[in-house]
Tab-separated table of C-alpha atoms in Angstrom:
chain	number	residue	atom	x	y	z
A	20	UNK	CA	-13.115	-1.452	10.685
A	21	UNK	CA	-13.353	-0.368	14.481
A	22	UNK	CA	-10.179	-1.951	15.957
A	23	UNK	CA	-10.940	-0.777	19.398
A	24	UNK	CA	-13.909	-3.408	19.579
A	25	UNK	CA	-11.559	-6.212	19.082
A	26	UNK	CA	-9.571	-5.855	22.198
A	27	UNK	CA	-6.334	-4.584	20.706
A	28	UNK	CA	-4.302	-2.201	23.037
A	29	UNK	CA	-0.480	-2.224	21.733
A	30	UNK	CA	0.163	-0.752	18.497
A	31	UNK	CA	2.139	-3.637	17.129
A	32	UNK	CA	-0.864	-5.872	17.726
A	33	UNK	CA	-3.153	-3.124	15.845
A	34	UNK	CA	-0.354	-3.015	13.123
A	35	UNK	CA	-0.017	-6.708	12.727
A	36	UNK	CA	-3.998	-6.991	12.388
A	37	UNK	CA	-3.882	-4.504	9.667
A	38	UNK	CA	-0.969	-5.819	7.800
A	39	UNK	CA	-2.326	-9.437	7.782
A	40	UNK	CA	-5.702	-8.520	6.456
A	41	UNK	CA	-4.307	-6.133	3.944
A	42	UNK	CA	-6.264	-2.990	5.375
A	43	UNK	CA	-5.357	0.350	4.317
A	44	UNK	CA	-4.198	2.310	7.202
A	45	UNK	CA	-2.194	5.512	7.913
A	46	UNK	CA	-0.802	7.182	11.203
A	47	UNK	CA	-1.844	10.628	11.925
A	48	UNK	CA	-0.790	13.069	14.613
A	49	UNK	CA	-2.683	15.842	16.319
A	50	UNK	CA	-1.623	19.351	15.454
A	51	UNK	CA	-0.354	20.089	18.797
A	52	UNK	CA	2.664	17.427	18.412
A	53	UNK	CA	3.896	18.838	15.002
A	54	UNK	CA	6.850	20.240	17.008
A	55	UNK	CA	8.296	16.821	17.570
A	56	UNK	CA	9.175	16.689	13.733
A	57	UNK	CA	11.180	19.990	14.048
A	58	UNK	CA	13.823	19.213	16.573
A	59	UNK	CA	16.557	17.566	14.289
A	60	UNK	CA	16.554	20.331	11.621
A	61	UNK	CA	19.394	22.907	11.867
A	62	UNK	CA	18.060	26.507	12.360
A	63	UNK	CA	20.772	27.387	9.500
A	64	UNK	CA	19.089	25.179	7.047
A	65	UNK	CA	16.798	27.242	4.598
A	66	UNK	CA	16.029	24.226	2.401
A	67	UNK	CA	15.608	20.390	2.900
A	68	UNK	CA	17.870	19.788	-0.202
A	69	UNK	CA	20.552	21.232	2.208
A	70	UNK	CA	20.105	18.695	4.739
A	71	UNK	CA	18.904	15.452	2.881
A	72	UNK	CA	18.605	13.866	-0.582
A	73	UNK	CA	15.101	13.250	-2.064
A	74	UNK	CA	13.647	9.752	-1.870
A	75	UNK	CA	12.536	9.715	-5.365
A	76	UNK	CA	14.757	10.948	-8.576
A	77	UNK	CA	13.799	11.016	-11.963
A	78	UNK	CA	16.365	7.877	-12.691
A	79	UNK	CA	13.988	5.667	-10.688
A	80	UNK	CA	11.199	6.017	-13.180
A	81	UNK	CA	10.394	2.735	-14.660
A	82	UNK	CA	10.056	2.162	-18.202
A	83	UNK	CA	6.535	1.406	-19.513
A	84	UNK	CA	5.991	-2.290	-20.004
A	85	UNK	CA	5.253	-3.629	-23.583
A	86	UNK	CA	4.464	-7.013	-25.335
A	87	UNK	CA	6.259	-6.183	-28.303
A	88	UNK	CA	8.571	-8.948	-27.969
A	89	UNK	CA	5.751	-11.512	-26.537
A	90	UNK	CA	4.034	-12.604	-23.374
A	91	UNK	CA	7.002	-14.112	-21.904
A	92	UNK	CA	9.168	-10.997	-22.376
A	93	UNK	CA	6.410	-8.671	-20.834
A	94	UNK	CA	6.306	-11.157	-17.632
A	95	UNK	CA	10.054	-10.757	-17.155
A	96	UNK	CA	9.709	-6.989	-17.710
A	97	UNK	CA	7.089	-6.894	-14.973
A	98	UNK	CA	8.974	-9.013	-12.450
A	99	UNK	CA	12.196	-7.136	-12.976
A	100	UNK	CA	10.527	-3.667	-12.288
A	101	UNK	CA	8.492	-4.964	-9.234
A	102	UNK	CA	11.486	-6.568	-7.286
A	103	UNK	CA	13.348	-3.276	-8.030
A	104	UNK	CA	10.859	-0.987	-6.538
A	105	UNK	CA	10.060	-3.585	-3.540
A	106	UNK	CA	13.933	-3.009	-2.660
A	107	UNK	CA	13.347	0.521	-1.988
A	108	UNK	CA	13.144	2.276	1.398
A	109	UNK	CA	9.539	3.344	0.893
A	110	UNK	CA	8.155	-0.336	-0.078
A	111	UNK	CA	6.332	0.031	3.144
A	112	UNK	CA	4.076	2.240	1.409
A	113	UNK	CA	2.473	-0.832	-0.504
A	114	UNK	CA	1.619	-2.381	2.659
A	115	UNK	CA	0.062	0.800	4.038
A	116	UNK	CA	-2.106	1.120	0.875
A	117	UNK	CA	-3.697	-2.246	1.683
A	118	UNK	CA	-6.037	-4.257	-0.833
A	119	UNK	CA	-4.169	-5.820	-3.834
A	120	UNK	CA	-0.828	-3.344	-3.614
A	121	UNK	CA	-0.344	-4.730	0.055
A	122	UNK	CA	-0.837	-8.492	-0.888
A	123	UNK	CA	1.215	-8.455	-3.874
A	124	UNK	CA	4.299	-6.705	-2.187
A	125	UNK	CA	4.068	-9.195	0.611
A	126	UNK	CA	3.819	-12.000	-1.858
A	127	UNK	CA	6.688	-10.954	-4.400
A	128	UNK	CA	8.785	-8.969	-1.809
A	129	UNK	CA	8.621	-11.452	1.089
A	130	UNK	CA	8.833	-10.652	4.833
A	131	UNK	CA	11.647	-7.883	4.427
A	132	UNK	CA	9.153	-5.610	3.079
A	133	UNK	CA	6.829	-5.776	5.938
A	134	UNK	CA	9.889	-5.986	8.342
A	135	UNK	CA	11.418	-2.713	6.782
A	136	UNK	CA	7.869	-0.804	7.602
A	137	UNK	CA	7.854	-2.054	11.075
A	138	UNK	CA	11.510	-1.511	11.935
A	139	UNK	CA	11.747	2.131	11.316
A	140	UNK	CA	9.532	5.267	11.104
A	141	UNK	CA	8.522	7.013	8.090
A	142	UNK	CA	11.278	7.776	5.699
A	143	UNK	CA	9.754	11.467	5.530
A	144	UNK	CA	10.392	11.905	9.224
A	145	UNK	CA	13.690	9.806	9.387
A	146	UNK	CA	15.178	11.590	6.330
A	147	UNK	CA	13.490	14.857	6.463
A	148	UNK	CA	12.349	15.553	9.898
A	149	UNK	CA	10.761	18.887	8.774
A	150	UNK	CA	8.042	18.047	6.180
A	151	UNK	CA	5.368	19.742	4.427
A	152	UNK	CA	1.817	19.339	6.031
A	153	UNK	CA	-1.226	18.662	4.114
A	154	UNK	CA	-4.701	18.494	5.677
A	155	UNK	CA	-6.272	15.350	4.454
A	156	UNK	CA	-10.031	15.280	3.617
A	157	UNK	CA	-12.097	13.547	6.059
A	158	UNK	CA	-9.673	13.678	8.918
A	159	UNK	CA	-10.057	15.045	12.421
A	160	UNK	CA	-9.519	18.980	12.221
A	161	UNK	CA	-6.833	18.916	14.342
A	162	UNK	CA	-4.915	15.981	12.680
A	163	UNK	CA	-2.217	15.608	9.993
A	164	UNK	CA	-1.101	12.506	8.194
A	165	UNK	CA	2.501	12.246	8.407
A	166	UNK	CA	3.615	8.936	8.575
A	167	UNK	CA	2.238	7.374	5.016
A	168	UNK	CA	5.305	6.651	2.900
A	169	UNK	CA	5.662	8.682	-0.369
A	170	UNK	CA	4.502	6.385	-3.089
A	171	UNK	CA	4.282	7.670	-6.732
A	172	UNK	CA	1.780	6.745	-9.170
A	173	UNK	CA	4.550	5.218	-11.420
A	174	UNK	CA	5.304	2.790	-8.233
A	175	UNK	CA	1.732	1.768	-8.011
A	176	UNK	CA	1.493	1.134	-11.912
A	177	UNK	CA	4.656	-1.018	-11.673
A	178	UNK	CA	2.781	-3.218	-9.213
A	179	UNK	CA	-0.526	-3.624	-11.068
A	180	UNK	CA	1.649	-4.069	-14.262
A	181	UNK	CA	0.214	-1.468	-16.406
A	182	UNK	CA	1.276	-2.105	-20.219
A	183	UNK	CA	1.734	0.439	-22.731
A	184	UNK	CA	-0.686	-0.150	-25.450
A	185	UNK	CA	-1.590	2.015	-28.892
A	186	UNK	CA	-5.224	2.810	-27.375
A	187	UNK	CA	-6.325	4.546	-24.458
A	188	UNK	CA	-7.735	1.839	-22.613
A	189	UNK	CA	-5.719	0.419	-19.576
A	190	UNK	CA	-4.085	-3.008	-19.654
A	191	UNK	CA	-2.830	-4.572	-16.434
A	192	UNK	CA	-1.190	-7.963	-15.969
A	193	UNK	CA	-2.905	-7.852	-12.325
A	194	UNK	CA	-6.515	-6.645	-11.554
A	195	UNK	CA	-6.401	-3.495	-9.655
A	196	UNK	CA	-8.134	-3.158	-6.080
A	197	UNK	CA	-10.949	-1.243	-7.738
A	198	UNK	CA	-11.371	-4.185	-10.169
A	199	UNK	CA	-11.478	-6.687	-7.411
A	200	UNK	CA	-13.975	-4.791	-5.331
A	201	UNK	CA	-16.269	-4.406	-8.279
A	202	UNK	CA	-16.100	-7.869	-9.743
A	203	UNK	CA	-14.679	-10.375	-7.365
A	204	UNK	CA	-17.569	-11.147	-4.847
A	205	UNK	CA	-15.429	-12.498	-1.941
A	206	UNK	CA	-13.656	-9.270	-1.766
A	207	UNK	CA	-16.879	-7.495	-0.396
A	208	UNK	CA	-16.301	-9.289	2.855
A	209	UNK	CA	-12.527	-7.904	3.042
A	210	UNK	CA	-9.455	-9.893	1.948
A	211	UNK	CA	-10.997	-13.393	2.269
A	212	UNK	CA	-8.641	-16.543	1.674
A	213	UNK	CA	-10.633	-16.888	-1.848
A	214	UNK	CA	-8.644	-13.509	-2.709
A	215	UNK	CA	-5.299	-14.837	-2.036
A	216	UNK	CA	-5.976	-17.897	-3.912
A	217	UNK	CA	-7.146	-16.128	-7.068
A	218	UNK	CA	-4.092	-13.634	-6.785
A	219	UNK	CA	-1.487	-16.445	-6.340
A	220	UNK	CA	-3.154	-18.008	-9.538
A	221	UNK	CA	-2.508	-14.895	-11.380
A	222	UNK	CA	1.046	-14.208	-10.097
A	223	UNK	CA	1.963	-17.834	-10.986
A	224	UNK	CA	0.887	-17.676	-14.378
A	225	UNK	CA	3.200	-14.470	-14.483
A	226	UNK	CA	6.172	-16.288	-13.137
A	227	UNK	CA	5.524	-18.996	-15.672
A	228	UNK	CA	5.629	-16.401	-18.413
A	229	UNK	CA	2.383	-16.822	-19.454
A	230	UNK	CA	0.260	-13.743	-17.805
A	231	UNK	CA	-1.334	-11.709	-20.213
A	232	UNK	CA	-2.312	-7.827	-19.790
A	233	UNK	CA	-6.092	-7.148	-19.800
A	234	UNK	CA	-8.510	-4.259	-19.941
A	235	UNK	CA	-11.314	-3.874	-17.311
A	236	UNK	CA	-13.540	-5.919	-19.348
A	237	UNK	CA	-11.258	-8.636	-19.813
A	238	UNK	CA	-10.655	-8.839	-16.200
A	239	UNK	CA	-14.350	-8.918	-15.588
A	240	UNK	CA	-14.754	-12.050	-17.770
A	241	UNK	CA	-11.771	-13.696	-16.471
A	242	UNK	CA	-12.893	-13.129	-12.830
A	243	UNK	CA	-16.398	-14.499	-13.559
A	244	UNK	CA	-15.097	-17.576	-15.056
A	245	UNK	CA	-12.850	-18.140	-12.218
A	246	UNK	CA	-15.848	-17.792	-9.772
A	247	UNK	CA	-17.977	-20.328	-11.626
A	248	UNK	CA	-15.150	-22.901	-11.994
A	249	UNK	CA	-14.561	-22.749	-7.972
A	250	UNK	CA	-18.072	-22.305	-7.176
A	251	UNK	CA	-17.719	-18.676	-5.834
A	252	UNK	CA	-20.923	-17.266	-7.379
A	253	UNK	CA	-22.881	-17.050	-4.089
A	254	UNK	CA	-24.240	-13.835	-2.629
A	255	UNK	CA	-22.008	-11.928	-0.559
A	256	UNK	CA	-23.289	-9.124	1.652
A	257	UNK	CA	-21.068	-5.810	2.372
A	258	UNK	CA	-20.524	-5.338	5.959
A	259	UNK	CA	-20.883	-1.880	7.290
A	260	UNK	CA	-17.645	-2.228	9.186
A	261	UNK	CA	-15.480	-3.638	5.958
A	262	UNK	CA	-16.900	-1.220	3.452
A	263	UNK	CA	-13.667	0.653	2.888
A	264	UNK	CA	-11.252	-1.676	4.302
A	265	UNK	CA	-9.302	1.074	5.939
A	266	UNK	CA	-8.173	2.049	9.345
A	267	UNK	CA	-6.425	5.219	10.350
A	268	UNK	CA	-4.342	5.463	13.780
A	269	UNK	CA	-4.128	8.399	15.319
A	270	UNK	CA	-2.923	10.588	18.291
A	271	UNK	CA	0.491	8.667	18.808
A	272	UNK	CA	2.845	9.495	21.451
A	273	UNK	CA	6.182	10.460	19.957
A	274	UNK	CA	9.744	9.419	20.841
A	275	UNK	CA	12.621	11.971	21.539
A	276	UNK	CA	14.471	10.616	18.508
A	277	UNK	CA	12.990	9.182	15.302
A	278	UNK	CA	16.213	7.938	14.300
A	279	UNK	CA	16.069	5.055	16.986
A	280	UNK	CA	12.531	4.493	17.341
A	281	UNK	CA	10.724	1.357	15.720
A	282	UNK	CA	7.029	1.918	13.914
A	283	UNK	CA	5.701	-0.963	16.129
A	284	UNK	CA	7.058	0.682	19.466
A	285	UNK	CA	4.939	3.894	18.818
A	286	UNK	CA	2.220	4.185	21.640
A	287	UNK	CA	-1.131	4.879	19.972
A	288	UNK	CA	-3.343	6.688	22.428
A	289	UNK	CA	-6.234	6.998	20.404
A	290	UNK	CA	-7.909	4.653	17.439
A	291	UNK	CA	-9.933	6.502	14.778
A	292	UNK	CA	-12.552	4.607	12.742
A	293	UNK	CA	-11.733	6.133	9.149
A	294	UNK	CA	-14.852	7.744	7.613
A	295	UNK	CA	-13.368	7.633	4.034
């Protein structure tokens, strides 16, 4: 998705575009600007642990979902865990992941999840200031992603609703983004209204305490039945610009203090069409 061709110039417009269409995006910085992330760290501090607490603690690990007490109890477990996760500071990470995670976070978490993302910089920068830098595969040689919120695999599994089972096959209360891309044909053209309608139907089933966890084959059959019933079995072509539903925003102009800036106020000087 090449946003520069769509005439957007302000960062807030670009971010709103990505969020409204459930696009995956990150914000990256050139190596020459990394010094902006170090100015708040005391020279006497030898460890991050001396200046701040970690955003993730072991006690935050959600218990595995199980259906030992029936479907209704399973659905209650899921909704409880999801709402707990979406109240956290790093909930904006779900929005930046795009696809299913973004839609579910917005639908179950409400506007506050997006507002929390837009109203402040990454908690990595806000809380830590001095961060470990990792070179992302496929990025520009002089860029490093810094503003992607920390999101654990457990938190992703929580939103998808992974259920503990006796066998090795994965059971989920919701289809993953990968399953949607493989079997839900309207998804090939991006996050279409048909995608929202389908997932809302699944989520409403969970809210009514009748959602069941399915394996990939189960979701394939469920989706095929849904597409047939709603006359959505036509041919869909993958557009080159939409193949990966991703957009990275790079070369941001940094503020003096990350404690006062809003993410939507960052001046994005260059837009990079992600090649992932």
